[in-house]
């Protein structure tokens, strides 16, 4: 089984990497782009799915829950 954990910055947290990508998009002529927020995705292969343990892994290792949110998708 596979799971994906999406980690994104919480609203209001500065995103310098997203700002750099936004400026690059504008420099390439994509003026219609108004905002870009950068996050990360973890693809995890599991022997079995235990959603509670996956949440624990995400909150203790994959995301800094002070400044980041995470969302889990199980495939």
mmCIF file of N, CA and C in Angstrom:
data_model
loop_
_atom_site.group_PDB
_atom_site.id
_atom_site.type_symbol
_atom_site.label_atom_id
_atom_site.label_comp_id
_atom_site.label_asym_id
_atom_site.label_seq_id
_atom_site.Cartn_x
_atom_site.Cartn_y
_atom_site.Cartn_z
ATOM 1 N N UNK A 1 0.841 -1.171 0.000
ATOM 2 C CA UNK A 1 0.000 0.000 0.000
ATOM 3 C C UNK A 1 0.886 1.233 0.000
ATOM 4 N N UNK A 2 0.332 2.286 -0.554
ATOM 5 C CA UNK A 2 1.083 3.532 -0.627
ATOM 6 C C UNK A 2 0.297 4.656 0.022
ATOM 7 N N UNK A 3 1.038 5.583 0.558
ATOM 8 C CA UNK A 3 0.451 6.791 1.123
ATOM 9 C C UNK A 3 1.291 7.976 0.673
ATOM 10 N N UNK A 4 0.613 9.085 0.535
ATOM 11 C CA UNK A 4 1.310 10.338 0.252
ATOM 12 C C UNK A 4 1.007 11.302 1.388
ATOM 13 N N UNK A 5 2.035 11.963 1.862
ATOM 14 C CA UNK A 5 1.883 12.982 2.893
ATOM 15 C C UNK A 5 2.290 14.312 2.269
ATOM 16 N N UNK A 6 1.337 15.239 2.205
ATOM 17 C CA UNK A 6 1.575 16.572 1.660
ATOM 18 C C UNK A 6 1.837 17.520 2.827
ATOM 19 N N UNK A 7 2.961 18.200 2.792
ATOM 20 C CA UNK A 7 3.331 19.141 3.846
ATOM 21 C C UNK A 7 3.390 20.535 3.240
ATOM 22 N N UNK A 8 2.640 21.457 3.838
ATOM 23 C CA UNK A 8 2.613 22.839 3.347
ATOM 24 C C UNK A 8 2.758 23.807 4.516
ATOM 25 N N UNK A 9 3.239 24.986 4.197
ATOM 26 C CA UNK A 9 3.357 26.012 5.229
ATOM 27 C C UNK A 9 1.978 26.495 5.633
ATOM 28 N N UNK A 10 1.825 26.804 6.904
ATOM 29 C CA UNK A 10 0.564 27.355 7.383
ATOM 30 C C UNK A 10 0.374 28.757 6.818
ATOM 31 N N UNK A 11 -0.876 29.161 6.723
ATOM 32 C CA UNK A 11 -1.202 30.502 6.260
ATOM 33 C C UNK A 11 -0.523 31.524 7.166
ATOM 34 N N UNK A 12 0.088 32.509 6.557
ATOM 35 C CA UNK A 12 0.741 33.570 7.318
ATOM 36 C C UNK A 12 2.223 33.340 7.539
ATOM 37 N N UNK A 13 2.701 32.120 7.284
ATOM 38 C CA UNK A 13 4.134 31.833 7.413
ATOM 39 C C UNK A 13 4.812 32.274 6.117
ATOM 40 N N UNK A 14 5.878 33.042 6.236
ATOM 41 C CA UNK A 14 6.596 33.505 5.045
ATOM 42 C C UNK A 14 7.149 32.323 4.263
ATOM 43 N N UNK A 15 7.126 32.447 2.926
ATOM 44 C CA UNK A 15 7.577 31.369 2.039
ATOM 45 C C UNK A 15 8.593 31.939 1.054
ATOM 46 N N UNK A 16 9.853 32.117 1.463
ATOM 47 C CA UNK A 16 10.851 32.695 0.571
ATOM 48 C C UNK A 16 11.084 31.861 -0.684
ATOM 49 N N UNK A 17 10.986 30.547 -0.573
ATOM 50 C CA UNK A 17 11.173 29.693 -1.752
ATOM 51 C C UNK A 17 10.021 29.898 -2.735
ATOM 52 N N UNK A 18 8.808 30.001 -2.218
ATOM 53 C CA UNK A 18 7.662 30.277 -3.077
ATOM 54 C C UNK A 18 7.780 31.628 -3.753
ATOM 55 N N UNK A 19 8.257 32.627 -3.007
ATOM 56 C CA UNK A 19 8.449 33.957 -3.585
ATOM 57 C C UNK A 19 9.488 33.931 -4.696
ATOM 58 N N UNK A 20 10.565 33.162 -4.509
ATOM 59 C CA UNK A 20 11.603 33.063 -5.545
ATOM 60 C C UNK A 20 11.032 32.413 -6.810
ATOM 61 N N UNK A 21 10.203 31.393 -6.642
ATOM 62 C CA UNK A 21 9.588 30.733 -7.803
ATOM 63 C C UNK A 21 8.615 31.693 -8.491
ATOM 64 N N UNK A 22 7.858 32.453 -7.683
ATOM 65 C CA UNK A 22 6.925 33.437 -8.251
ATOM 66 C C UNK A 22 7.673 34.464 -9.096
ATOM 67 N N UNK A 23 8.779 34.985 -8.567
ATOM 68 C CA UNK A 23 9.553 35.974 -9.330
ATOM 69 C C UNK A 23 10.118 35.352 -10.605
ATOM 70 N N UNK A 24 10.556 34.111 -10.531
ATOM 71 C CA UNK A 24 11.066 33.427 -11.725
ATOM 72 C C UNK A 24 9.959 33.237 -12.756
ATOM 73 N N UNK A 25 8.755 32.890 -12.283
ATOM 74 C CA UNK A 25 7.622 32.732 -13.207
ATOM 75 C C UNK A 25 7.333 34.049 -13.912
ATOM 76 N N UNK A 26 7.349 35.153 -13.166
ATOM 77 C CA UNK A 26 7.125 36.470 -13.783
ATOM 78 C C UNK A 26 8.230 36.803 -14.784
ATOM 79 N N UNK A 27 9.469 36.472 -14.425
ATOM 80 C CA UNK A 27 10.590 36.735 -15.332
ATOM 81 C C UNK A 27 10.451 35.946 -16.629
ATOM 82 N N UNK A 28 9.780 34.787 -16.573
ATOM 83 C CA UNK A 28 9.563 33.973 -17.777
ATOM 84 C C UNK A 28 8.315 34.392 -18.540
ATOM 85 N N UNK A 29 7.621 35.430 -18.045
ATOM 86 C CA UNK A 29 6.457 35.941 -18.755
ATOM 87 C C UNK A 29 5.119 35.431 -18.258
ATOM 88 N N UNK A 30 5.107 34.700 -17.165
ATOM 89 C CA UNK A 30 3.837 34.191 -16.623
ATOM 90 C C UNK A 30 3.271 35.203 -15.627
ATOM 91 N N UNK A 31 2.880 36.348 -16.139
ATOM 92 C CA UNK A 31 2.386 37.439 -15.302
ATOM 93 C C UNK A 31 1.042 37.134 -14.655
ATOM 94 N N UNK A 32 0.313 36.155 -15.200
ATOM 95 C CA UNK A 32 -0.989 35.814 -14.627
ATOM 96 C C UNK A 32 -0.864 35.085 -13.284
ATOM 97 N N UNK A 33 0.319 34.596 -12.968
ATOM 98 C CA UNK A 33 0.524 33.879 -11.699
ATOM 99 C C UNK A 33 0.578 34.909 -10.571
ATOM 100 N N UNK A 34 -0.321 34.751 -9.599
ATOM 101 C CA UNK A 34 -0.408 35.723 -8.511
ATOM 102 C C UNK A 34 0.329 35.291 -7.262
ATOM 103 N N UNK A 35 0.400 33.992 -7.014
ATOM 104 C CA UNK A 35 1.060 33.532 -5.799
ATOM 105 C C UNK A 35 1.476 32.081 -5.989
ATOM 106 N N UNK A 36 2.569 31.704 -5.392
ATOM 107 C CA UNK A 36 3.025 30.314 -5.386
ATOM 108 C C UNK A 36 3.500 29.998 -3.979
ATOM 109 N N UNK A 37 2.979 28.913 -3.426
ATOM 110 C CA UNK A 37 3.438 28.422 -2.127
ATOM 111 C C UNK A 37 4.121 27.079 -2.380
ATOM 112 N N UNK A 38 5.279 26.908 -1.818
ATOM 113 C CA UNK A 38 6.044 25.684 -2.014
ATOM 114 C C UNK A 38 5.801 24.748 -0.835
ATOM 115 N N UNK A 39 5.645 23.471 -1.155
ATOM 116 C CA UNK A 39 5.490 22.441 -0.128
ATOM 117 C C UNK A 39 6.298 21.223 -0.517
ATOM 118 N N UNK A 40 6.026 20.121 0.141
ATOM 119 C CA UNK A 40 6.731 18.888 -0.190
ATOM 120 C C UNK A 40 5.767 17.710 -0.069
ATOM 121 N N UNK A 41 6.105 16.639 -0.803
ATOM 122 C CA UNK A 41 5.299 15.429 -0.799
ATOM 123 C C UNK A 41 6.201 14.254 -0.440
ATOM 124 N N UNK A 42 5.742 13.452 0.502
ATOM 125 C CA UNK A 42 6.438 12.224 0.867
ATOM 126 C C UNK A 42 5.604 11.060 0.349
ATOM 127 N N UNK A 43 6.197 10.195 -0.476
ATOM 128 C CA UNK A 43 5.530 8.982 -0.950
ATOM 129 C C UNK A 43 6.058 7.828 -0.110
ATOM 130 N N UNK A 44 5.158 7.164 0.584
ATOM 131 C CA UNK A 44 5.541 6.141 1.552
ATOM 132 C C UNK A 44 4.890 4.812 1.165
ATOM 133 N N UNK A 45 5.698 3.771 1.093
ATOM 134 C CA UNK A 45 5.197 2.424 0.849
ATOM 135 C C UNK A 45 5.082 1.707 2.189
ATOM 136 N N UNK A 46 3.918 1.123 2.428
ATOM 137 C CA UNK A 46 3.630 0.504 3.729
ATOM 138 C C UNK A 46 3.258 -0.964 3.566
ATOM 139 N N UNK A 47 3.581 -1.769 4.573
ATOM 140 C CA UNK A 47 3.122 -3.156 4.576
ATOM 141 C C UNK A 47 1.628 -3.202 4.834
ATOM 142 N N UNK A 48 1.183 -2.337 5.724
ATOM 143 C CA UNK A 48 -0.242 -2.200 6.039
ATOM 144 C C UNK A 48 -0.484 -0.767 6.479
ATOM 145 N N UNK A 49 -1.711 -0.342 6.328
ATOM 146 C CA UNK A 49 -2.031 1.041 6.663
ATOM 147 C C UNK A 49 -2.595 1.118 8.065
ATOM 148 N N UNK A 50 -1.940 1.883 8.881
ATOM 149 C CA UNK A 50 -2.447 2.225 10.207
ATOM 150 C C UNK A 50 -2.447 3.751 10.238
ATOM 151 N N UNK A 51 -3.608 4.324 9.971
ATOM 152 C CA UNK A 51 -3.684 5.770 9.791
ATOM 153 C C UNK A 51 -3.203 6.542 11.014
ATOM 154 N N UNK A 52 -3.468 6.016 12.193
ATOM 155 C CA UNK A 52 -3.023 6.700 13.411
ATOM 156 C C UNK A 52 -1.493 6.751 13.466
ATOM 157 N N UNK A 53 -0.847 5.648 13.092
ATOM 158 C CA UNK A 53 0.625 5.633 13.101
ATOM 159 C C UNK A 53 1.189 6.532 12.006
ATOM 160 N N UNK A 54 0.504 6.597 10.883
ATOM 161 C CA UNK A 54 0.940 7.475 9.800
ATOM 162 C C UNK A 54 0.826 8.944 10.226
ATOM 163 N N UNK A 55 -0.226 9.285 10.939
ATOM 164 C CA UNK A 55 -0.370 10.649 11.464
ATOM 165 C C UNK A 55 0.735 10.949 12.470
ATOM 166 N N UNK A 56 1.066 9.977 13.301
ATOM 167 C CA UNK A 56 2.130 10.156 14.283
ATOM 168 C C UNK A 56 3.468 10.375 13.583
ATOM 169 N N UNK A 57 3.755 9.565 12.559
ATOM 170 C CA UNK A 57 4.984 9.726 11.775
ATOM 171 C C UNK A 57 5.040 11.116 11.151
ATOM 172 N N UNK A 58 3.920 11.533 10.591
ATOM 173 C CA UNK A 58 3.870 12.837 9.917
ATOM 174 C C UNK A 58 4.088 13.985 10.886
ATOM 175 N N UNK A 59 3.442 13.917 12.024
ATOM 176 C CA UNK A 59 3.528 15.032 12.974
ATOM 177 C C UNK A 59 4.850 15.053 13.738
ATOM 178 N N UNK A 60 5.488 13.877 13.885
ATOM 179 C CA UNK A 60 6.730 13.829 14.655
ATOM 180 C C UNK A 60 7.984 13.913 13.797
ATOM 181 N N UNK A 61 7.862 13.566 12.508
ATOM 182 C CA UNK A 61 9.059 13.536 11.669
ATOM 183 C C UNK A 61 8.945 14.359 10.390
ATOM 184 N N UNK A 62 7.850 14.215 9.665
ATOM 185 C CA UNK A 62 7.780 14.784 8.320
ATOM 186 C C UNK A 62 7.418 16.257 8.298
ATOM 187 N N UNK A 63 6.619 16.703 9.248
ATOM 188 C CA UNK A 63 6.182 18.101 9.261
ATOM 189 C C UNK A 63 6.595 18.773 10.557
ATOM 190 N N UNK A 64 6.943 20.027 10.434
ATOM 191 C CA UNK A 64 7.154 20.866 11.622
ATOM 192 C C UNK A 64 5.807 21.500 11.915
ATOM 193 N N UNK A 65 5.051 20.912 12.824
ATOM 194 C CA UNK A 65 3.651 21.318 13.017
ATOM 195 C C UNK A 65 3.493 22.714 13.613
ATOM 196 N N UNK A 66 4.588 23.332 14.000
ATOM 197 C CA UNK A 66 4.503 24.723 14.461
ATOM 198 C C UNK A 66 4.233 25.639 13.274
ATOM 199 N N UNK A 67 4.861 25.336 12.137
ATOM 200 C CA UNK A 67 4.725 26.205 10.964
ATOM 201 C C UNK A 67 4.126 25.516 9.752
ATOM 202 N N UNK A 68 3.910 24.193 9.827
ATOM 203 C CA UNK A 68 3.442 23.460 8.656
ATOM 204 C C UNK A 68 2.186 22.637 8.971
ATOM 205 N N UNK A 69 1.359 22.474 7.938
ATOM 206 C CA UNK A 69 0.220 21.564 7.976
ATOM 207 C C UNK A 69 0.591 20.324 7.169
ATOM 208 N N UNK A 70 -0.111 19.225 7.431
ATOM 209 C CA UNK A 70 0.082 18.056 6.575
ATOM 210 C C UNK A 70 -1.265 17.419 6.278
ATOM 211 N N UNK A 71 -1.301 16.750 5.123
ATOM 212 C CA UNK A 71 -2.501 16.039 4.676
ATOM 213 C C UNK A 71 -2.052 14.674 4.170
ATOM 214 N N UNK A 72 -2.803 13.645 4.530
ATOM 215 C CA UNK A 72 -2.442 12.277 4.152
ATOM 216 C C UNK A 72 -3.443 11.747 3.139
ATOM 217 N N UNK A 73 -2.923 11.143 2.080
ATOM 218 C CA UNK A 73 -3.753 10.422 1.106
ATOM 219 C C UNK A 73 -3.268 8.983 1.055
ATOM 220 N N UNK A 74 -4.187 8.053 1.208
ATOM 221 C CA UNK A 74 -3.847 6.638 1.132
ATOM 222 C C UNK A 74 -4.373 6.094 -0.185
ATOM 223 N N UNK A 75 -3.498 5.435 -0.928
ATOM 224 C CA UNK A 75 -3.883 4.916 -2.260
ATOM 225 C C UNK A 75 -4.198 3.444 -2.186
#
